[in-house]
Amino acid sequence: MLDNLQQAATGFAQLAWGPWLLVLLLGGGLFFLIFSRGAPFRHLGHAWQVLRGRYDDPADPGQISHFQALSSALAGTIGMGNIGGVALAIGIGGPGAIFWMWMTALLGIATKFFTCSLAVMYRGRDSDGALQGGPMYVIREGLHRRWRFLAYLFAAFGMIGALPVFQANQLTQVLREVLFVGNGWLDPDADPLPFNLSVGVVLCAAAGAVILGGLQRIARVAAALVPLMAVLYLGSALIAIALNAERLPGVVALILRDAFTGEAAAGGGLLAVILYGVQRGAYSNEAGIGTEALAHGAARTRVPIREGLVAMLGPIIDTLLICSATAFMILMAGVWQAGESDGVTLTADAFGALLGGAGLVVVFLAVLCFATTTLFTYAFYGSQCASFLFGTGAQRYYRWLLLAFIVVAALITPQAAISIIDGAFAMMAIPTMVSALILAPKVKAAAQDYFATLNR
């Protein structure tokens, strides 16, 4: 049964991630950048002021602060995409895939500015009358009824894309291979099923304590854990890079050369490099996918442009900084050519090679933190989608389904786990990007008015 699941998920993901999706995500991001005349990049300093709480007002509509909204969104993006996803990108797409991850992030800054501004601009009421945000509400509140099917498409695939398959899968892998096998507590040749099942059950129980507490508890946990762990992980990587600085020029040259040749890709040549780089970039920063808009749509503000500014910081932090640090570590250590590890294990090998035992501890702690906080945030995303489709009462049932799926995710292969997410994310990108492109003039007009007030 699990083999059939992997085959179906892989086949669907390959069909969904065709060249047309590159045009939608990269072309859409380029349009947003040109259409806004680079406004997001010109106001990074102001975005930082908004994030720090300078404009927070407890009386504004919304559920969480700007900082909590970004922390919750980053809990969904700074996660296994930055640790295991980067390793998969290099292992399958070659070093050149990292360049296309960078391009996705740079264009994603403009994309997030538009999509997350819209998430606040067109908030809607759920079945209980509470104010909510996200692509499905943007479509329902901002577009003609003939586009309503896109809202249902997003919500349906959002319930699938928010399942914690990759997070639970990679956390199980690092516990087994880095902690237990690495310390001789588990026979590497033993049947992994009993161990994986045990981890899945324990993780399910631990996650339930936070997930069943709703958005407020998720936001508090994310705001406490994500910044601290991001600093520890990034700081450790920067130390290793500084100690091996003489290798950095060669690594950068390798990334740039392979980005336009595809020589190191496992198969498919240059197109495979671009496709896989954009896939992993989209999974890393979620720009254009729409999940991040669900978190930012809950921000406490009356000014949509402010939340768009805060949201655009996401790709800078999670892809340009943390993903790059992971990639440099793997390429500097040379472990990507060994062919013995994949996913998070490959990243652990790199940290271990460059930082010794301390590096393995950092990776273990990072995976433990990022996988669980991402899991918490995804539970909120999926619950919001279920609520839109079936009413707020469905949130409780979806969360129990998600917890049960943690156990399933611990048993499948990394390739099956990432394929499930890839296929769902591709389908979610269609309604998110189409609605954002149609409503882009609304964001531009609001941004011009807002930025004009700053210059007075």
Short mmCIF file of C-alpha atoms in Angstrom, two decimals:
data_model
loop_
_atom_site.label_atom_id
_atom_site.label_comp_id
_atom_site.label_asym_id
_atom_site.label_seq_id
_atom_site.Cartn_x
_atom_site.Cartn_y
_atom_site.Cartn_z
CA MET A 1 0.00 0.00 0.00
CA LEU A 2 2.78 2.43 0.91
CA ASP A 3 4.55 1.62 -2.38
CA ASN A 4 1.39 2.46 -4.31
CA LEU A 5 1.11 5.74 -2.39
CA GLN A 6 4.66 6.67 -3.33
CA GLN A 7 4.14 5.86 -7.01
CA ALA A 8 0.89 7.82 -7.19
CA ALA A 9 2.33 10.82 -5.35
CA THR A 10 5.49 10.90 -7.46
CA GLY A 11 3.56 10.59 -10.71
CA PHE A 12 1.15 13.38 -9.80
CA ALA A 13 3.96 15.70 -8.66
CA GLN A 14 5.84 15.19 -11.92
CA LEU A 15 2.74 16.05 -13.94
CA ALA A 16 1.90 19.07 -11.80
CA TRP A 17 5.38 20.60 -11.87
CA GLY A 18 5.66 21.19 -15.60
CA PRO A 19 7.32 24.18 -17.30
CA TRP A 20 4.00 26.02 -17.18
CA LEU A 21 4.31 26.28 -13.39
CA LEU A 22 7.74 27.88 -13.79
CA VAL A 23 6.12 30.54 -15.95
CA LEU A 24 3.38 31.09 -13.37
CA LEU A 25 5.70 31.38 -10.32
CA LEU A 26 8.81 32.99 -11.80
CA GLY A 27 6.96 34.98 -14.45
CA GLY A 28 4.37 36.10 -11.92
CA GLY A 29 7.06 37.16 -9.45
CA LEU A 30 8.86 39.12 -12.19
CA PHE A 31 5.59 40.83 -13.10
CA PHE A 32 4.99 41.83 -9.46
CA LEU A 33 8.54 43.20 -9.21
CA ILE A 34 8.26 45.28 -12.39
CA PHE A 35 4.64 46.32 -11.79
CA SER A 36 5.51 47.64 -8.32
CA ARG A 37 8.69 49.28 -9.64
CA GLY A 38 10.68 47.48 -7.01
CA ALA A 39 8.73 49.07 -4.15
CA PRO A 40 9.16 46.08 -1.77
CA PHE A 41 12.96 46.24 -2.08
CA ARG A 42 12.99 50.01 -1.53
CA HIS A 43 11.16 49.75 1.80
CA LEU A 44 13.00 46.97 3.59
CA GLY A 45 13.97 49.34 6.40
CA HIS A 46 10.36 50.32 7.01
CA ALA A 47 9.36 46.66 6.95
CA TRP A 48 11.77 46.06 9.83
CA GLN A 49 10.17 48.90 11.80
CA VAL A 50 6.72 47.38 11.31
CA LEU A 51 8.03 43.97 12.39
CA ARG A 52 9.48 45.43 15.59
CA GLY A 53 6.01 46.56 16.62
CA ARG A 54 6.27 50.29 16.00
CA TYR A 55 2.81 50.37 14.45
CA ASP A 56 1.10 47.68 16.54
CA ASP A 57 -2.32 48.60 17.89
CA PRO A 58 -4.21 46.10 20.09
CA ALA A 59 -7.49 47.61 18.88
CA ASP A 60 -6.84 46.66 15.24
CA PRO A 61 -8.72 43.69 13.77
CA GLY A 62 -6.85 40.38 13.69
CA GLN A 63 -5.66 37.69 16.06
CA ILE A 64 -1.87 37.98 16.32
CA SER A 65 0.84 40.67 16.10
CA HIS A 66 3.01 41.36 13.05
CA PHE A 67 5.93 39.59 14.74
CA GLN A 68 3.82 36.56 15.66
CA ALA A 69 2.42 36.42 12.11
CA LEU A 70 5.92 36.37 10.62
CA SER A 71 7.12 33.88 13.25
CA SER A 72 4.17 31.60 12.50
CA ALA A 73 4.77 31.90 8.76
CA LEU A 74 8.50 31.27 9.24
CA ALA A 75 7.67 28.28 11.42
CA GLY A 76 6.10 26.89 8.25
CA THR A 77 8.94 27.93 5.94
CA ILE A 78 12.06 27.73 8.13
CA GLY A 79 11.87 24.03 8.54
CA MET A 80 12.64 20.87 6.71
CA GLY A 81 12.72 22.70 3.38
CA ASN A 82 15.79 24.55 4.64
CA ILE A 83 17.53 21.46 6.00
CA GLY A 84 16.27 18.34 4.23
CA GLY A 85 14.81 20.10 1.17
CA VAL A 86 18.10 21.78 0.25
CA ALA A 87 19.89 18.45 0.55
CA LEU A 88 17.33 16.82 -1.77
CA ALA A 89 17.70 19.71 -4.24
CA ILE A 90 21.46 19.19 -4.44
CA GLY A 91 21.22 15.40 -4.49
CA ILE A 92 18.71 15.32 -7.38
CA GLY A 93 19.09 18.66 -9.18
CA GLY A 94 22.79 19.21 -8.52
CA PRO A 95 24.45 22.36 -7.10
CA GLY A 96 22.86 24.47 -9.84
CA ALA A 97 19.44 23.96 -8.28
CA ILE A 98 20.52 26.33 -5.49
CA PHE A 99 20.81 29.20 -7.96
CA TRP A 100 17.20 28.70 -9.03
CA MET A 101 16.19 28.57 -5.38
CA TRP A 102 17.78 32.00 -5.04
CA MET A 103 15.88 33.30 -8.06
CA THR A 104 12.63 31.97 -6.60
CA ALA A 105 13.39 33.80 -3.34
CA LEU A 106 14.30 37.13 -4.97
CA LEU A 107 11.13 37.16 -7.03
CA GLY A 108 9.27 35.70 -4.06
CA ILE A 109 9.90 38.90 -2.11
CA ALA A 110 7.64 40.79 -4.51
CA THR A 111 5.18 37.89 -4.70
CA LYS A 112 4.76 37.75 -0.93
CA PHE A 113 4.30 41.50 -0.76
CA PHE A 114 1.31 41.22 -3.09
CA THR A 115 -0.24 37.96 -1.86
CA CYS A 116 0.00 38.81 1.84
CA SER A 117 -1.22 42.38 1.38
CA LEU A 118 -4.25 40.87 -0.33
CA ALA A 119 -4.71 38.40 2.54
CA VAL A 120 -5.44 41.35 4.85
CA MET A 121 -7.13 43.54 2.25
CA TYR A 122 -9.74 40.88 1.47
CA ARG A 123 -10.34 39.14 4.76
CA GLY A 124 -13.64 37.33 5.13
CA ARG A 125 -15.85 35.80 7.78
CA ASP A 126 -15.89 32.10 8.54
CA SER A 127 -19.04 30.17 9.48
CA ASP A 128 -18.76 31.49 13.06
CA GLY A 129 -18.43 35.09 11.90
CA ALA A 130 -14.72 35.39 12.82
CA LEU A 131 -12.44 37.41 10.56
CA GLN A 132 -10.05 35.20 8.56
CA GLY A 133 -7.50 35.63 5.78
CA GLY A 134 -5.98 33.53 3.03
CA PRO A 135 -6.19 32.98 -0.73
CA MET A 136 -9.63 31.37 -0.56
CA TYR A 137 -11.06 34.45 1.17
CA VAL A 138 -9.21 36.75 -1.25
CA ILE A 139 -10.91 34.94 -4.14
CA ARG A 140 -14.32 34.91 -2.47
CA GLU A 141 -14.25 38.53 -1.33
CA GLY A 142 -12.22 40.14 -4.11
CA LEU A 143 -13.17 38.38 -7.34
CA HIS A 144 -16.35 37.70 -9.28
CA ARG A 145 -18.35 34.58 -8.46
CA ARG A 146 -17.13 32.88 -11.64
CA TRP A 147 -13.70 32.58 -9.97
CA ARG A 148 -15.14 30.96 -6.82
CA PHE A 149 -14.02 27.48 -7.94
CA LEU A 150 -10.41 28.59 -7.41
CA ALA A 151 -11.13 29.18 -3.73
CA TYR A 152 -12.39 25.63 -3.34
CA LEU A 153 -9.42 24.31 -5.33
CA PHE A 154 -6.99 26.03 -2.99
CA ALA A 155 -8.75 24.88 0.16
CA ALA A 156 -9.03 21.27 -1.02
CA PHE A 157 -5.37 20.94 -1.90
CA GLY A 158 -4.42 23.08 1.10
CA MET A 159 -5.77 20.35 3.36
CA ILE A 160 -3.38 17.92 1.65
CA GLY A 161 -0.41 20.29 1.42
CA ALA A 162 -0.68 21.05 5.14
CA LEU A 163 -0.31 17.42 6.15
CA PRO A 164 3.02 17.13 8.00
CA VAL A 165 4.38 14.32 5.87
CA PHE A 166 7.86 15.70 5.18
CA GLN A 167 8.35 17.13 8.67
CA ALA A 168 7.42 13.91 10.48
CA ASN A 169 9.32 11.82 7.94
CA GLN A 170 12.57 13.76 8.24
CA LEU A 171 12.37 14.05 12.01
CA THR A 172 11.99 10.27 12.21
CA GLN A 173 14.96 9.86 9.87
CA VAL A 174 17.28 12.09 11.88
CA LEU A 175 16.27 10.45 15.15
CA ARG A 176 16.98 7.00 13.75
CA GLU A 177 20.13 7.60 11.70
CA VAL A 178 21.83 10.47 13.57
CA LEU A 179 20.87 9.85 17.18
CA PHE A 180 20.18 6.12 17.59
CA VAL A 181 22.28 4.51 14.84
CA GLY A 182 24.98 7.17 15.19
CA ASN A 183 25.40 6.39 18.87
CA GLY A 184 25.21 2.63 18.45
CA TRP A 185 21.84 2.36 20.17
CA LEU A 186 20.20 0.81 17.13
CA ASP A 187 21.41 -1.74 14.59
CA PRO A 188 21.60 0.01 11.19
CA ASP A 189 20.50 -3.23 9.50
CA ALA A 190 17.46 -3.70 11.73
CA ASP A 191 13.96 -3.40 10.34
CA PRO A 192 13.17 0.35 10.61
CA LEU A 193 9.40 -0.16 10.84
CA PRO A 194 9.08 -0.68 14.65
CA PHE A 195 11.31 2.30 15.43
CA ASN A 196 9.60 4.57 12.90
CA LEU A 197 6.18 3.58 14.18
CA SER A 198 7.19 4.32 17.77
CA VAL A 199 8.55 7.75 16.84
CA GLY A 200 5.38 8.52 14.88
CA VAL A 201 3.17 7.69 17.84
CA VAL A 202 5.25 9.75 20.32
CA LEU A 203 5.43 12.71 17.94
CA CYS A 204 1.68 12.50 17.37
CA ALA A 205 1.00 12.71 21.11
CA ALA A 206 3.45 15.58 21.66
CA ALA A 207 2.14 17.59 18.70
CA GLY A 208 -1.44 17.18 19.83
CA ALA A 209 -0.77 19.17 23.01
CA VAL A 210 0.03 22.27 20.93
CA ILE A 211 -2.08 21.75 17.80
CA LEU A 212 -5.34 21.28 19.68
CA GLY A 213 -4.74 24.62 21.41
CA GLY A 214 -5.39 26.62 18.25
CA LEU A 215 -3.63 29.57 16.60
CA GLN A 216 -2.87 31.56 19.76
CA ARG A 217 -0.88 28.71 21.29
CA ILE A 218 0.82 27.91 17.97
CA ALA A 219 1.85 31.55 17.54
CA ARG A 220 3.29 31.77 21.08
CA VAL A 221 5.33 28.60 20.64
CA ALA A 222 6.58 29.67 17.20
CA ALA A 223 7.51 33.17 18.38
CA ALA A 224 9.57 31.64 21.21
CA LEU A 225 11.33 28.84 19.36
CA VAL A 226 11.82 29.88 15.72
CA PRO A 227 14.01 33.00 16.15
CA LEU A 228 16.25 31.29 18.72
CA MET A 229 16.74 28.15 16.65
CA ALA A 230 17.24 30.08 13.42
CA VAL A 231 20.04 32.10 15.03
CA LEU A 232 21.70 28.95 16.42
CA TYR A 233 21.52 27.08 13.11
CA LEU A 234 22.61 30.01 10.95
CA GLY A 235 25.33 31.03 13.39
CA SER A 236 26.81 27.51 13.44
CA ALA A 237 26.80 27.36 9.65
CA LEU A 238 28.46 30.77 9.36
CA ILE A 239 31.22 29.65 11.75
CA ALA A 240 31.87 26.56 9.61
CA ILE A 241 31.84 28.63 6.42
CA ALA A 242 34.25 31.16 7.93
CA LEU A 243 36.62 28.36 9.00
CA ASN A 244 36.57 27.03 5.44
CA ALA A 245 36.38 30.35 3.63
CA GLU A 246 38.97 29.30 1.06
CA ARG A 247 36.45 26.82 -0.37
CA LEU A 248 33.66 29.37 -0.74
CA PRO A 249 34.66 30.87 -4.13
CA GLY A 250 34.82 27.40 -5.65
CA VAL A 251 31.41 26.50 -4.24
CA VAL A 252 29.79 29.67 -5.61
CA ALA A 253 31.40 29.08 -9.00
CA LEU A 254 30.11 25.49 -9.01
CA ILE A 255 26.56 26.65 -8.26
CA LEU A 256 26.61 29.30 -11.01
CA ARG A 257 28.21 27.00 -13.60
CA ASP A 258 25.87 24.09 -12.95
CA ALA A 259 22.80 26.37 -12.92
CA PHE A 260 23.14 26.83 -16.69
CA THR A 261 24.58 23.47 -17.69
CA GLY A 262 22.81 20.88 -15.53
CA GLU A 263 25.89 18.65 -15.62
CA ALA A 264 25.50 17.43 -12.03
CA ALA A 265 21.75 16.74 -12.16
CA ALA A 266 20.72 13.15 -11.51
CA GLY A 267 18.70 13.20 -14.71
CA GLY A 268 16.93 15.51 -17.12
CA GLY A 269 19.69 18.06 -17.72
CA LEU A 270 19.19 21.80 -17.40
CA LEU A 271 15.38 21.72 -17.29
CA ALA A 272 15.55 19.28 -14.36
CA VAL A 273 17.91 21.64 -12.51
CA ILE A 274 15.56 24.61 -12.98
CA LEU A 275 12.41 22.65 -12.15
CA TYR A 276 13.83 21.09 -9.02
CA GLY A 277 15.40 24.34 -7.86
CA VAL A 278 12.07 26.16 -8.19
CA GLN A 279 10.25 23.26 -6.50
CA ARG A 280 12.53 23.34 -3.49
CA GLY A 281 12.55 27.13 -3.47
CA ALA A 282 8.75 27.17 -3.44
CA TYR A 283 8.72 24.63 -0.63
CA SER A 284 11.31 26.63 1.28
CA ASN A 285 9.73 30.09 1.20
CA GLU A 286 6.21 29.23 -0.05
CA ALA A 287 6.05 32.45 -2.11
CA GLY A 288 3.11 32.17 -4.47
CA ILE A 289 1.85 28.96 -2.88
CA GLY A 290 -0.53 30.74 -0.52
CA THR A 291 0.08 29.00 2.79
CA GLU A 292 2.00 31.95 4.21
CA ALA A 293 -0.96 34.21 3.41
CA LEU A 294 -3.05 32.17 5.86
CA ALA A 295 -0.75 33.20 8.72
CA HIS A 296 -0.27 36.80 7.61
CA GLY A 297 -4.00 37.16 7.03
CA ALA A 298 -4.47 36.74 10.79
CA ALA A 299 -2.21 39.71 11.61
CA ARG A 300 -3.61 42.44 13.83
CA THR A 301 -3.66 45.48 11.52
CA ARG A 302 -5.91 47.81 9.58
CA VAL A 303 -3.26 48.52 6.92
CA PRO A 304 -2.80 45.62 4.46
CA ILE A 305 0.42 47.02 3.02
CA ARG A 306 2.15 46.80 6.41
CA GLU A 307 1.59 43.06 6.57
CA GLY A 308 2.75 42.69 2.98
CA LEU A 309 5.99 44.43 3.98
CA VAL A 310 6.47 42.12 6.95
CA ALA A 311 5.70 39.04 4.85
CA MET A 312 8.29 39.86 2.19
CA LEU A 313 11.05 39.46 4.79
CA GLY A 314 10.33 35.73 4.82
CA PRO A 315 12.17 34.70 1.62
CA ILE A 316 15.20 36.74 2.69
CA ILE A 317 15.46 34.91 6.00
CA ASP A 318 14.51 31.37 5.07
CA THR A 319 15.94 31.00 1.54
CA LEU A 320 18.64 33.62 0.94
CA LEU A 321 20.14 33.13 4.41
CA ILE A 322 19.31 29.74 5.91
CA CYS A 323 18.97 27.68 2.71
CA SER A 324 22.18 29.20 1.38
CA ALA A 325 24.00 28.34 4.59
CA THR A 326 22.83 24.72 4.34
CA ALA A 327 23.85 24.51 0.68
CA PHE A 328 27.31 25.96 1.32
CA MET A 329 27.85 23.47 4.15
CA ILE A 330 26.92 20.48 1.99
CA LEU A 331 29.01 21.60 -1.00
CA MET A 332 32.01 22.61 1.11
CA ALA A 333 32.03 19.26 2.88
CA GLY A 334 31.74 17.40 -0.44
CA VAL A 335 29.32 14.87 1.06
CA TRP A 336 26.76 15.37 -1.73
CA GLN A 337 28.91 13.27 -4.09
CA ALA A 338 29.13 10.27 -1.75
CA GLY A 339 25.69 9.00 -2.77
CA GLU A 340 25.06 7.29 0.56
CA SER A 341 22.73 9.81 2.26
CA ASP A 342 19.79 11.96 1.28
CA GLY A 343 17.56 14.58 2.85
CA VAL A 344 18.33 15.62 6.38
CA THR A 345 20.94 12.87 6.79
CA LEU A 346 23.04 14.50 4.07
CA THR A 347 22.89 17.83 5.90
CA ALA A 348 23.88 16.10 9.14
CA ASP A 349 26.85 14.51 7.35
CA ALA A 350 27.97 17.97 6.20
CA PHE A 351 27.68 19.55 9.64
CA GLY A 352 29.46 16.58 11.18
CA ALA A 353 32.29 16.79 8.64
CA LEU A 354 32.86 20.52 9.19
CA LEU A 355 31.99 20.96 12.88
CA GLY A 356 32.37 17.47 14.33
CA GLY A 357 30.04 16.28 17.07
CA ALA A 358 28.88 19.83 17.80
CA GLY A 359 27.58 20.08 14.24
CA LEU A 360 25.51 16.93 14.64
CA VAL A 361 24.00 18.32 17.83
CA VAL A 362 23.04 21.55 16.04
CA VAL A 363 21.37 19.66 13.20
CA PHE A 364 19.52 17.41 15.61
CA LEU A 365 18.22 20.36 17.64
CA ALA A 366 17.34 22.30 14.50
CA VAL A 367 15.40 19.39 13.03
CA LEU A 368 13.62 18.78 16.32
CA CYS A 369 12.63 22.45 16.57
CA PHE A 370 11.89 23.23 12.93
CA ALA A 371 10.01 20.03 12.20
CA THR A 372 7.72 20.45 15.19
CA THR A 373 7.05 24.18 14.74
CA THR A 374 6.38 23.66 11.02
CA LEU A 375 4.03 20.87 11.95
CA PHE A 376 2.17 23.20 14.34
CA THR A 377 1.80 25.93 11.72
CA TYR A 378 0.68 23.51 9.03
CA ALA A 379 -2.03 22.29 11.39
CA PHE A 380 -3.39 25.83 11.45
CA TYR A 381 -3.16 26.11 7.64
CA GLY A 382 -5.03 22.86 7.06
CA SER A 383 -7.63 23.68 9.68
CA GLN A 384 -8.35 27.00 7.98
CA CYS A 385 -8.85 25.24 4.66
CA ALA A 386 -11.16 22.64 6.25
CA SER A 387 -13.11 25.42 7.93
CA PHE A 388 -13.61 27.23 4.63
CA LEU A 389 -14.90 24.09 2.91
CA PHE A 390 -16.96 22.50 5.67
CA GLY A 391 -17.42 25.08 8.43
CA THR A 392 -15.46 25.76 11.60
CA GLY A 393 -16.68 22.54 13.20
CA ALA A 394 -14.54 20.60 10.72
CA GLN A 395 -11.34 22.01 12.21
CA ARG A 396 -11.45 19.59 15.11
CA TYR A 397 -11.78 16.56 12.82
CA TYR A 398 -9.05 17.79 10.49
CA ARG A 399 -6.61 18.22 13.37
CA TRP A 400 -7.23 14.65 14.50
CA LEU A 401 -6.72 13.48 10.92
CA LEU A 402 -3.46 15.43 10.74
CA LEU A 403 -2.22 13.89 13.99
CA ALA A 404 -3.02 10.41 12.68
CA PHE A 405 -1.16 11.17 9.46
CA ILE A 406 2.00 11.91 11.44
CA VAL A 407 2.24 8.19 12.12
CA VAL A 408 1.79 7.37 8.43
CA ALA A 409 4.41 9.97 7.46
CA ALA A 410 6.96 8.34 9.76
CA LEU A 411 6.67 5.11 7.76
CA ILE A 412 6.95 6.28 4.13
CA THR A 413 10.08 7.19 2.17
CA PRO A 414 11.40 10.79 1.91
CA GLN A 415 10.66 10.74 -1.83
CA ALA A 416 7.00 9.84 -1.23
CA ALA A 417 6.71 12.47 1.51
CA ILE A 418 8.07 15.32 -0.61
CA SER A 419 6.06 14.25 -3.67
CA ILE A 420 2.77 14.52 -1.75
CA ILE A 421 3.63 18.08 -0.76
CA ASP A 422 4.97 19.02 -4.21
CA GLY A 423 1.79 17.93 -5.95
CA ALA A 424 -0.46 19.77 -3.51
CA PHE A 425 1.66 22.93 -3.58
CA ALA A 426 1.53 23.02 -7.38
CA MET A 427 -2.27 22.98 -7.30
CA MET A 428 -2.36 25.60 -4.54
CA ALA A 429 -0.13 27.94 -6.56
CA ILE A 430 -2.69 28.22 -9.37
CA PRO A 431 -5.48 29.98 -7.41
CA THR A 432 -2.99 31.99 -5.34
CA MET A 433 -1.09 33.42 -8.29
CA VAL A 434 -4.10 33.88 -10.58
CA SER A 435 -6.03 35.85 -7.95
CA ALA A 436 -2.96 37.92 -7.04
CA LEU A 437 -2.28 38.79 -10.69
CA ILE A 438 -5.88 39.87 -11.22
CA LEU A 439 -5.95 41.98 -8.05
CA ALA A 440 -2.41 43.38 -8.37
CA PRO A 441 -3.67 46.88 -9.34
CA LYS A 442 -5.52 47.07 -6.00
CA VAL A 443 -2.30 46.38 -4.10
CA LYS A 444 -0.32 48.83 -6.19
CA ALA A 445 -2.84 51.62 -5.59
CA ALA A 446 -2.92 50.93 -1.83
CA ALA A 447 0.89 50.81 -1.71
CA GLN A 448 1.24 54.12 -3.53
CA ASP A 449 -1.13 55.79 -1.07
CA TYR A 450 0.63 54.23 1.94
CA PHE A 451 4.18 55.03 0.86
CA ALA A 452 3.11 58.59 -0.01
CA THR A 453 2.07 59.12 3.62
CA LEU A 454 5.51 57.97 4.80
CA ASN A 455 7.23 60.69 2.79
CA ARG A 456 5.12 63.52 4.14
#
